[in-house]
Coordinates of C-alpha atoms in Angstrom, one line a residue:
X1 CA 0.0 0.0 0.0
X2 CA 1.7 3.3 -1.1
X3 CA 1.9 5.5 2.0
X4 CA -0.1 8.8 2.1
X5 CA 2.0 11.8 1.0
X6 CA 1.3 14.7 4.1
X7 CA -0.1 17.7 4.2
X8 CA 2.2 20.8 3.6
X9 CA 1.7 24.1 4.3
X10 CA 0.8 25.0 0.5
X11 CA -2.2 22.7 1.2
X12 CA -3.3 24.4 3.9
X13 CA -2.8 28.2 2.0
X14 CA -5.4 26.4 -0.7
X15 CA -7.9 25.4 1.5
X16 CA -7.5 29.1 2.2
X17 CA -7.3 30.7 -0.6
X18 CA -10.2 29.0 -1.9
X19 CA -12.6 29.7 1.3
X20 CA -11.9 33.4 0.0
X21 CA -12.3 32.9 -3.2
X22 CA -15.8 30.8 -3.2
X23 CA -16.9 33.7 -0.2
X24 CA -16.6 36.1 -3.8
X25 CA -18.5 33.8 -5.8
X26 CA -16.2 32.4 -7.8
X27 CA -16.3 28.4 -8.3
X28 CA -13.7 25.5 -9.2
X29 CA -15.2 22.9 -11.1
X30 CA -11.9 21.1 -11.7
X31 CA -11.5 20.6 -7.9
X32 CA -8.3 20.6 -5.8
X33 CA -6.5 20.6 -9.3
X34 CA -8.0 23.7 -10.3
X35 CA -7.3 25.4 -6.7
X36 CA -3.9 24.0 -7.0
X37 CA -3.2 26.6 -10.3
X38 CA -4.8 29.3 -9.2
X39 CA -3.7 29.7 -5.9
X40 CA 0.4 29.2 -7.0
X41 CA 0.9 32.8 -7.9
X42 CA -0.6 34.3 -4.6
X43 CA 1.7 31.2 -2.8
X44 CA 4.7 33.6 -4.2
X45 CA 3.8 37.2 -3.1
X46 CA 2.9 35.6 1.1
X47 CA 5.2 36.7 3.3
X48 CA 7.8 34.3 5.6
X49 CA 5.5 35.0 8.9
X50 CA 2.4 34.3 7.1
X51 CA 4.0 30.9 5.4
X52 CA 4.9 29.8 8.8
X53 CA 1.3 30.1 9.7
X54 CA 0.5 27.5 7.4
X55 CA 4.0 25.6 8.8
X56 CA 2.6 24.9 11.9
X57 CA -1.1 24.1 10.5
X58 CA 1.0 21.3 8.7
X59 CA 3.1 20.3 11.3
X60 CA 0.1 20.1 14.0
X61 CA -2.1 17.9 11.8
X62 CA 0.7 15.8 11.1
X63 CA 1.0 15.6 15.0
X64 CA -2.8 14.7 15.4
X65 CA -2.4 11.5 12.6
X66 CA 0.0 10.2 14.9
X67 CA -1.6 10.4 17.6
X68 CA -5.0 8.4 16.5
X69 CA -3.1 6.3 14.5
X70 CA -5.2 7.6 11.2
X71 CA -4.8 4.5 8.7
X72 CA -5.5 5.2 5.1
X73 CA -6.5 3.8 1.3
X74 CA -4.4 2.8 -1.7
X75 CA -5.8 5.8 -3.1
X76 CA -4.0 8.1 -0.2
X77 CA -7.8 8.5 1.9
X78 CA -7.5 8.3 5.5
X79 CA -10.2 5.0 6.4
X80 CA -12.2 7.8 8.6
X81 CA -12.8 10.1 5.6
X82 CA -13.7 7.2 3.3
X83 CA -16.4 6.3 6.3
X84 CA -17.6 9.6 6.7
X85 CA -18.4 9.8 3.1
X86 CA -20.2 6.9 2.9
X87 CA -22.0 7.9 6.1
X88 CA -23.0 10.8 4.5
X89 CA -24.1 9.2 0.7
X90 CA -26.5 7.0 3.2
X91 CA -27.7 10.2 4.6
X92 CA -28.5 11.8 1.5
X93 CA -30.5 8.6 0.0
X94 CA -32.1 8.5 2.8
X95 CA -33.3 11.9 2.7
X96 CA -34.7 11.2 -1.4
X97 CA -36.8 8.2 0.5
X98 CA -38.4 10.7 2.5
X99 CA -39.2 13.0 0.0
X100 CA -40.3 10.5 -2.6
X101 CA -42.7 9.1 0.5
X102 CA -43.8 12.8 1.3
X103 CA -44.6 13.7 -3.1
X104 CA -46.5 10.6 -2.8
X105 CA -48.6 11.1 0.7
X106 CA -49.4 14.5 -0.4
X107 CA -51.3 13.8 -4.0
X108 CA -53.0 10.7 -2.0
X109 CA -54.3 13.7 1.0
X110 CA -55.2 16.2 -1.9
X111 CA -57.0 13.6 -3.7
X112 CA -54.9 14.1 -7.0
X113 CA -52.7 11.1 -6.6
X114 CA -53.7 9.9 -10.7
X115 CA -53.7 13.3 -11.5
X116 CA -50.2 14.9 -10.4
X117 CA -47.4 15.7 -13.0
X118 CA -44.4 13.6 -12.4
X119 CA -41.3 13.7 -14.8
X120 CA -38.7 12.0 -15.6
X121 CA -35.0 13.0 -17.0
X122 CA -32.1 11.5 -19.0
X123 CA -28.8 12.6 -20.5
X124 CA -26.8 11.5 -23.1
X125 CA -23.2 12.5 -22.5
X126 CA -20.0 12.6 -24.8
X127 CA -17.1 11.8 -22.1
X128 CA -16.4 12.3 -18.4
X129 CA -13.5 12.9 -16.5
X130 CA -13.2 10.7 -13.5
X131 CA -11.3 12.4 -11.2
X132 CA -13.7 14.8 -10.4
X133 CA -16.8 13.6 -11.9
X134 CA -17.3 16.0 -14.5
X135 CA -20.0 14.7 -17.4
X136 CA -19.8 16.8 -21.0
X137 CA -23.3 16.3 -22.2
X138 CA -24.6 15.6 -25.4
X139 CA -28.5 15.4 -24.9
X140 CA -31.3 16.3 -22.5
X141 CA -34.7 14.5 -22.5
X142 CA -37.7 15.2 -20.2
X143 CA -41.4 13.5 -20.0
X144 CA -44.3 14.4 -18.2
X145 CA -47.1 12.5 -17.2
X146 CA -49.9 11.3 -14.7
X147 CA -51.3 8.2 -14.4
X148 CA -55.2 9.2 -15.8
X149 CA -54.0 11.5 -18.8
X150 CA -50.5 9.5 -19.6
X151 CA -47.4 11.3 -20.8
X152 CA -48.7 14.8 -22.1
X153 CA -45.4 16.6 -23.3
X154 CA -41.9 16.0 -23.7
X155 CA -38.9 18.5 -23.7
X156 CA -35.9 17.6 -25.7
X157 CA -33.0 19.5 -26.5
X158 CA -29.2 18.9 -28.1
X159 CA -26.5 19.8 -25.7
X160 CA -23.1 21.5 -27.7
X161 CA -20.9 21.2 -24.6
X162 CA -17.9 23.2 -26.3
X163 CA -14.5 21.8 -26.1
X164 CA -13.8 18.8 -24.8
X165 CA -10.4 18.3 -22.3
X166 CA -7.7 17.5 -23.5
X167 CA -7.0 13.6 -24.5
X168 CA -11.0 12.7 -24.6
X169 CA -11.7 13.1 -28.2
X170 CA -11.3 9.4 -28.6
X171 CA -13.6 8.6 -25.8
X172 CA -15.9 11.0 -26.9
X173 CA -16.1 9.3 -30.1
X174 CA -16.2 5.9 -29.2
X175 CA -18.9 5.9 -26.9
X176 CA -21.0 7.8 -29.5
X177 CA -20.8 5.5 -31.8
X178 CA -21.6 2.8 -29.5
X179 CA -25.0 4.6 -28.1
X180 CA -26.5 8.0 -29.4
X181 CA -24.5 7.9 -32.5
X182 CA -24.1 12.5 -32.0
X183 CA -21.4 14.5 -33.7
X184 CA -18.5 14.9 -31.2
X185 CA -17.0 18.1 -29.9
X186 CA -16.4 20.7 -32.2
X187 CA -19.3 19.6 -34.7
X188 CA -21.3 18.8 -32.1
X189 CA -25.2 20.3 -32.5
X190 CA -27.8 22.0 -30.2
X191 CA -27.7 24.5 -27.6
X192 CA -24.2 25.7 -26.0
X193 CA -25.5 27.8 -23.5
X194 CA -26.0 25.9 -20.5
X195 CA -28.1 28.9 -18.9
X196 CA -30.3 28.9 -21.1
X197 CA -31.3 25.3 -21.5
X198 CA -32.0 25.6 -17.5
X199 CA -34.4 27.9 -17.8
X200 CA -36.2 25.9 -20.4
X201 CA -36.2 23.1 -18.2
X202 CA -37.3 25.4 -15.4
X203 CA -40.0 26.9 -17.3
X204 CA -41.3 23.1 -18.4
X205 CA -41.3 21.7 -14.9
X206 CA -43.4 25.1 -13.7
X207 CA -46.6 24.6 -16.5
X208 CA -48.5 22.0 -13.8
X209 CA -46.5 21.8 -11.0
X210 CA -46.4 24.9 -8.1
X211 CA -43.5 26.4 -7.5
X212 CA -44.2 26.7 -3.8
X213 CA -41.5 24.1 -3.1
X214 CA -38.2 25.1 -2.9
X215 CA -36.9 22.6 -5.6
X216 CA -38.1 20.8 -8.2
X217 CA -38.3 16.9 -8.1
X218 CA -37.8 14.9 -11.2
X219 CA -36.8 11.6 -11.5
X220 CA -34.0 9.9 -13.0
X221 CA -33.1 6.1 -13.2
X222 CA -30.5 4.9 -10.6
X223 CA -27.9 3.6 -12.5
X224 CA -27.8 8.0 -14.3
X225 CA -28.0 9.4 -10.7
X226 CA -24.5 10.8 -10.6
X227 CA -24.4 11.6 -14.2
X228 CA -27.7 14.0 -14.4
X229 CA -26.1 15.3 -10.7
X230 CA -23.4 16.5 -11.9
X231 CA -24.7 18.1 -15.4
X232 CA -27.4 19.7 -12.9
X233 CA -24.9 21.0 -11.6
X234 CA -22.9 22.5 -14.4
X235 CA -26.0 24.1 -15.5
X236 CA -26.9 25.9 -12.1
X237 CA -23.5 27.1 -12.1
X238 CA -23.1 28.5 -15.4
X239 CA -26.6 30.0 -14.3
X240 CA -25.3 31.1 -11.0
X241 CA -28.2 29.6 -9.2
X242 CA -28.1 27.3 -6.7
X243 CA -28.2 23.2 -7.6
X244 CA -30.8 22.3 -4.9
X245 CA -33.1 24.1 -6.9
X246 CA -33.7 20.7 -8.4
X247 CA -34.2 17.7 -6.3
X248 CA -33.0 14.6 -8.7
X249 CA -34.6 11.6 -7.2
X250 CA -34.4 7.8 -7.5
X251 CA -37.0 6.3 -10.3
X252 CA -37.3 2.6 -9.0
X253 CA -37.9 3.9 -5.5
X254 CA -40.3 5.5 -6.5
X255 CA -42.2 3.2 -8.7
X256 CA -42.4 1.0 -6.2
X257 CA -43.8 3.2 -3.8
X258 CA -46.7 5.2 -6.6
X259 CA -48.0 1.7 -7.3
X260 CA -47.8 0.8 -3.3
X261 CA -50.3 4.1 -3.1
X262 CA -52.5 3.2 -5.7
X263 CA -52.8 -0.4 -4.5
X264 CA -53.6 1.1 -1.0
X265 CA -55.8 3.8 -2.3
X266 CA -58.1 2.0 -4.8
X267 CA -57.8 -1.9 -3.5
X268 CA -56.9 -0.9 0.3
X269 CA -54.6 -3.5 0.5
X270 CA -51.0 -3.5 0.9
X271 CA -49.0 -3.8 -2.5
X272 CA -46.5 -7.5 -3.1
X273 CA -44.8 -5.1 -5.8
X274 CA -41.3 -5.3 -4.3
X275 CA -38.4 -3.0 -5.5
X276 CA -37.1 -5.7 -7.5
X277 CA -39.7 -6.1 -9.6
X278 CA -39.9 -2.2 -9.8
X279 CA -36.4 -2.3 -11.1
X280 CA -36.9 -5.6 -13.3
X281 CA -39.6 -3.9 -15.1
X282 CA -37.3 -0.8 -16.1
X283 CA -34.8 -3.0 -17.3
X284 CA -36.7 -5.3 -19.3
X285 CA -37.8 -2.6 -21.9
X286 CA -40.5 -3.9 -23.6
X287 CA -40.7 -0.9 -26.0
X288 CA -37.3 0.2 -26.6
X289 CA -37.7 -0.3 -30.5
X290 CA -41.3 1.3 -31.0
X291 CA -41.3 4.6 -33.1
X292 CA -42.6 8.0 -31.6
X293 CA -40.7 7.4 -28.5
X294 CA -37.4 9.3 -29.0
X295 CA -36.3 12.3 -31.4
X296 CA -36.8 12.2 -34.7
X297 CA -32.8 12.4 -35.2
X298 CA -33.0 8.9 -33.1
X299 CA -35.7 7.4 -35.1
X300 CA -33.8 4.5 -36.7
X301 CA -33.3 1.1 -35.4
X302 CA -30.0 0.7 -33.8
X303 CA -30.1 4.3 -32.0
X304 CA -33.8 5.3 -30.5
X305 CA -33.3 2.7 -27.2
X306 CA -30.2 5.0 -27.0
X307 CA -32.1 8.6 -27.4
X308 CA -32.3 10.6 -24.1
X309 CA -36.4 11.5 -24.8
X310 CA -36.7 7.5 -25.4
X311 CA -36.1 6.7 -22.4
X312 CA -38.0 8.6 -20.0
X313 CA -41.1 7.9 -22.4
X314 CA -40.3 4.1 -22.4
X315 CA -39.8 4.5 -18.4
X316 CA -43.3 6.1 -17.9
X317 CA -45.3 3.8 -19.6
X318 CA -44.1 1.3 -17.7
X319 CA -45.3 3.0 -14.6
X320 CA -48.5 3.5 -16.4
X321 CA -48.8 0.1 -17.4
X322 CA -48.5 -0.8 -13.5
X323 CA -51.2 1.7 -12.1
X324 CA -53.8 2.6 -14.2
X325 CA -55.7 -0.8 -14.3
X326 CA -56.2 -0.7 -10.8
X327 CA -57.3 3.1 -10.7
X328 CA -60.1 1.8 -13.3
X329 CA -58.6 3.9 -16.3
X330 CA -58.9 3.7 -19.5
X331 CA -55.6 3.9 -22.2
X332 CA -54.8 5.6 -25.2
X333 CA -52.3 5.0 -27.8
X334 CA -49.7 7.0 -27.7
X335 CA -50.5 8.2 -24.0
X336 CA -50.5 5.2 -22.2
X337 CA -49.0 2.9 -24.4
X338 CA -46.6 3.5 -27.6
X339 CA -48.4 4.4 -30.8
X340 CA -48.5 0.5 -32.9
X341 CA -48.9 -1.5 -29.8
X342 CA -52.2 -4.1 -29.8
X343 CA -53.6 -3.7 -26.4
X344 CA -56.7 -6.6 -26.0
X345 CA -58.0 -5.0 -22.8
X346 CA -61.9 -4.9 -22.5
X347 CA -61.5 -1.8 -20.0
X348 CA -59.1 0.3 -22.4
X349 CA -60.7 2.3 -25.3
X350 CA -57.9 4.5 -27.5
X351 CA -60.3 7.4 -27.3
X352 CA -60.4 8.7 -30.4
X353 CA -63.3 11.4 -29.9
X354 CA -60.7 13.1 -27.7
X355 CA -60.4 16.9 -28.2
X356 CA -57.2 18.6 -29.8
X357 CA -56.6 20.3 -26.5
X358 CA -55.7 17.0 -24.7
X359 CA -52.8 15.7 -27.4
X360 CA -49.9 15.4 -26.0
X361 CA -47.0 18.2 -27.3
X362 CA -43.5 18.1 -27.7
X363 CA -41.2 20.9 -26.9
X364 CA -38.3 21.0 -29.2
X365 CA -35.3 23.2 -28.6
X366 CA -34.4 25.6 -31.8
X367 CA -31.0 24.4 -32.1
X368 CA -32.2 21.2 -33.0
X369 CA -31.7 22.1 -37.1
X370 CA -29.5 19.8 -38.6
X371 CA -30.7 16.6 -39.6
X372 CA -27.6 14.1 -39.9
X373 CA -29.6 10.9 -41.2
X374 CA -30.7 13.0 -44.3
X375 CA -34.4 13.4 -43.2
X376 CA -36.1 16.8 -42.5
X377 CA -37.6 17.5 -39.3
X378 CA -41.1 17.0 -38.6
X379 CA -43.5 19.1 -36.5
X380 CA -44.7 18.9 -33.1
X381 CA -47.7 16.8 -34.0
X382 CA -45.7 14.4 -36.2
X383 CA -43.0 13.7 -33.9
X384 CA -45.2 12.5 -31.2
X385 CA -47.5 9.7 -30.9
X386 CA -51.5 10.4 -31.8
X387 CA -54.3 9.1 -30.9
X388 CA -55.1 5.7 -32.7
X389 CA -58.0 5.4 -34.6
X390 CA -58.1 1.4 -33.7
X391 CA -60.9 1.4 -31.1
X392 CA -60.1 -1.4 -28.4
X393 CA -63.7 -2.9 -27.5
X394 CA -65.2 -6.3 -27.3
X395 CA -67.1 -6.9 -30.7
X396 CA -67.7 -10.7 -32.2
X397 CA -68.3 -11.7 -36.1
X398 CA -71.4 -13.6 -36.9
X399 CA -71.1 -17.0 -37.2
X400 CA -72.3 -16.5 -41.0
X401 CA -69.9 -17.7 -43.9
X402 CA -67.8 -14.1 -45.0
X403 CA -66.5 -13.5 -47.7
X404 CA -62.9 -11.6 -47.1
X405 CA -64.2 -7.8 -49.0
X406 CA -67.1 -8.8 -46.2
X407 CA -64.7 -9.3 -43.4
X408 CA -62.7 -5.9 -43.7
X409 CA -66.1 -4.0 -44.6
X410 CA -67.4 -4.9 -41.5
X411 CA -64.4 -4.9 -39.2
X412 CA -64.4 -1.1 -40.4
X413 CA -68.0 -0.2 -39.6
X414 CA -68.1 -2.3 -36.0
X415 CA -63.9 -0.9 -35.4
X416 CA -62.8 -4.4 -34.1
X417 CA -59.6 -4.7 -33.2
X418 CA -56.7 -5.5 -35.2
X419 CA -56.3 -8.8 -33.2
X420 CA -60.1 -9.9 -33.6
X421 CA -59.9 -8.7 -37.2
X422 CA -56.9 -10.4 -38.4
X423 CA -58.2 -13.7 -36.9
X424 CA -61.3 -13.9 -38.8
X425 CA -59.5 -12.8 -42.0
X426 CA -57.3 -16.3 -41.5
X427 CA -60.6 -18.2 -40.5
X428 CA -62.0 -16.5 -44.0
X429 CA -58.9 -17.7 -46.4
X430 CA -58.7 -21.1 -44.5
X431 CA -62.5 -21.4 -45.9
X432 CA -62.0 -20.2 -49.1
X433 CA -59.2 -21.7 -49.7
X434 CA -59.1 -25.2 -48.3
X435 CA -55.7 -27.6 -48.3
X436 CA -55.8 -30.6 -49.7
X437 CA -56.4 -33.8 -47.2
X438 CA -55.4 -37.3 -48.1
X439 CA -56.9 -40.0 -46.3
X440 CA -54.5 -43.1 -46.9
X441 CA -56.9 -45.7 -45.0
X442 CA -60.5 -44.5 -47.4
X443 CA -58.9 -43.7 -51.0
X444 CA -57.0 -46.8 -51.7
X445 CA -56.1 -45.7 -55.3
X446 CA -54.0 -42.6 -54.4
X447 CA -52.3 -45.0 -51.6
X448 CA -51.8 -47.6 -54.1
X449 CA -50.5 -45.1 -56.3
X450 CA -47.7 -43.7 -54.0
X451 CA -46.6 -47.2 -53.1
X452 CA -45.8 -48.1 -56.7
X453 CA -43.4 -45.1 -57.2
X454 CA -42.2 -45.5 -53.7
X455 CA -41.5 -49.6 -55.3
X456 CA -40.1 -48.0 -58.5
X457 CA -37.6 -46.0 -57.0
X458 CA -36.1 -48.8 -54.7
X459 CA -35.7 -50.7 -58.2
X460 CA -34.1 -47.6 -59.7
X461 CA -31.2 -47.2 -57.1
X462 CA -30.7 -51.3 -56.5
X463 CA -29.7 -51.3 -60.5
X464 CA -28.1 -47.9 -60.2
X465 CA -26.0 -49.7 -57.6
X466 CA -25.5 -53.5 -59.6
X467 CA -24.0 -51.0 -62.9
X468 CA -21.7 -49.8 -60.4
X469 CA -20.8 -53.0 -59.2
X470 CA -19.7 -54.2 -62.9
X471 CA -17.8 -51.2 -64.0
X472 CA -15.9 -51.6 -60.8
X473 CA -15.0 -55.1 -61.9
X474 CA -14.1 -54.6 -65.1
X475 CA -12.0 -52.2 -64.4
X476 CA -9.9 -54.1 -61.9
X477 CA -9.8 -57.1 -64.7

């Protein structure tokens, strides 16, 4: 285990110098690093007195590490530091818990618990620098949705993130081309001001939310947590405002406890839906190929699972899925359910009837131009799921022979569904077009038949064979 290189007086001045600094508002995103730079030049101009200052702040916490024995990592971290950060990542999880439990027990007291907006984010990102977790990001997706109405509008921007550190172009690149297939950093497209795709954000998650709380919540999948934390971040600070403006909360969690609510709610009975099978159903993406869920620069095969507003929207239909059977709703294509889905539910009905007002919208950011896959972009209407005209309802054919012009004429005037309709259609052309049965036991002349070319091809190969028994003789003769 490399030993732990101690703490000199220069370390102390930067703790210092950037106390002072940060007390002036200004911030070091690169860290210790960063401090390191900055504070060299001021190092120069201190005095001797003032330098011994930070001697004996050295020398007395090198005194105090003897004394309790401090024991430390291969990474240089002193065991009690490592503990009191984990202590304190406990803590904060802890305290999202709470708040999910406290989102959730409100709508259920207000009566609104199928009603409230909830939304979920995702990033895409170009490259990150490990050492002090800084993500560059590519793409921002946001969806919105309750459990009676469904998703009703996205957000979706393209992040330019400038230029990338040094050494990362590589990286940059090959992780795009494994997942959201973007042009890298400097062709990269979309917004470059990280201010002002904030207060787009900020402005979406104010439309049906109340900005009486002092952040935000929006959720994000677990395994993104750290990576939408620390673009938050980035964004708050290029905005100067403060990062617990948004509260960025665990998704599973909180699947598992909206369906625990609604169980309790509408069945009053306590939920089996454990976390695991919260988190099984988020990874088991059902709908990660189906078209309308991501941008339309994502709309090809290979890329949309990868496209920051496809996931979110894949994410919240899932939840849906879960919760509005039991509240007694009813779904809608492209709502509740991806637009091209067949949903045999007697107690769903894609609502066709439904007004203009209630179709779902997609914000688009202006920056989003450029179309790489050679397509134009579409409008709002035509980039997001509509309403299906299939009506989902429990209708029968008669009994009566059809004919197959009969079948779709009256599929269309009863609106069947697809599933109901495509299985009388293969009843029809089974009918009309019969295959043709042999009974061997009854029609002794077609079995007779077979039998005697069955007999005349056995004699075929036995003299094929006796030929090539004589040539192969009278060769060797």
């Amino acid at each position: 285990m490399p030993k732990k290189q101690p703490k000199n007086a220069y370390f102390f001045f930067m703790l210092e110098f950037k106390r002072h600094q940060e007390a002036m508002g200004r911030r070091f995103p690169g860290g210790m690093r960063e401090v390191a730079t900055a504070a060299s030049e001021p190092w120069r101009s201190v005095s001797a007195r003032e330098k011994q200052r930070f001697e004996n702040m050295a020398k007395a916490h090198k005194e105090q590490d003897k004394k309790h024995g401090e024991r430390y990592t291969s990474q240089g971290k002193s065991l009690s530091e490592v503990a009191r950060e984990e202590e304190e990542r406990k803590l904060r999880e802890e305290n999202k818990k709470k708040t999910i439990v406290k989102l959730i027990d409100d709508a259920v007291q207000d009566e609104r618990l199928v009603d409230t907006p909830w939304y979920i984010m995702s990033f895409n990102y170009f490259t990150k620098e490990i050492s002090h977790v800084k993500y560059y990001p590519a793409e921002v997706g946001i969806t919105r949705f309750s459990i009676r109405k469904g998703i009703t509008k996205k957000y979706h921007c393209l992040v330019n993130p400038g230029k990338l550190p040094l050494g990362h172009a590589f990286t940059a690149k090959d992780h795009g081309e494994k997942t959201h297939k973007l042009p890298v950093p400097p062709n990269a497209l979309g917004e470059s001001e990280f201010d002002t795709i904030l207060v787009q954000i900020l402005e979406f998650f104010t439309e049906e939310r109340s900005s009486r709380d002092a952040a935000f919540p929006v959720f994000v999948n677990d395994p993104e947590m750290e990576m939408c934390e620390s673009i938050l971040r980035d964004f708050c600070e290029k905005s100067e405002l403060e990062f617990d403006l948004v509260k960025v909360l665990p998704l599973t969690f909180f699947f598992q406890k909206l369906v625990a609510a609604v169980f309790k709610v509408y069945c009053d009975e306590e939920s089996k839906f454990s976390f695991a099978i919260a988190q099984s159903h988020l990874e088991r993406d059902a709908y990660d190929y189906h078209r309308g869920n991501g941008c339309q620069l994502h709309e090809v095969d290979d890329v949309n699972p990868h496209c920051a507003l496809s996931r979110p929207t894949r994410w919240a239909y899932y939840i849906i899925d879960q919760t509005i059977g039991i509240t007694g709703g009813r779904k809608r294509a492209g709502y509740h359910y991806p637009k091209g889905c067949i949903i045999d539910d007697d107690d769903n009905d894609s609502d066709s009837d439904a007004s203009e007002d209630e179709k779902p919208e997609t914000i688009i950011s202006k920056t989003e131009t450029r179309d790489i896959y050679g397509e134009g972009l579409m409008t709002d209407t035509e980039r997001f799921t509509e309403i299906s005209d299939i009506k989902v309802c429990k209708k029968e054919f008669s009994d009566d022979e059809l004919t197959t012009t009969e079948v779709l004429t009256r599929g269309k005037r009863e609106n069947d569904t697809l599933s109901t309709f495509s299985s009388k259609l293969e009843q029809v052309r089974r009918a009309n077009n019969p295959r043709p049965r042999y009974d061997y036991e009854t029609d002794t002349t077609l079995a007779s038949r077979f039998e005697d070319e069955r007999s005349y091809a056995r004699q075929e190969i036995a003299f094929n064979v006796v030929v090539m028994i004589v040539n192969i003789l009278d060769f060797k003769s």
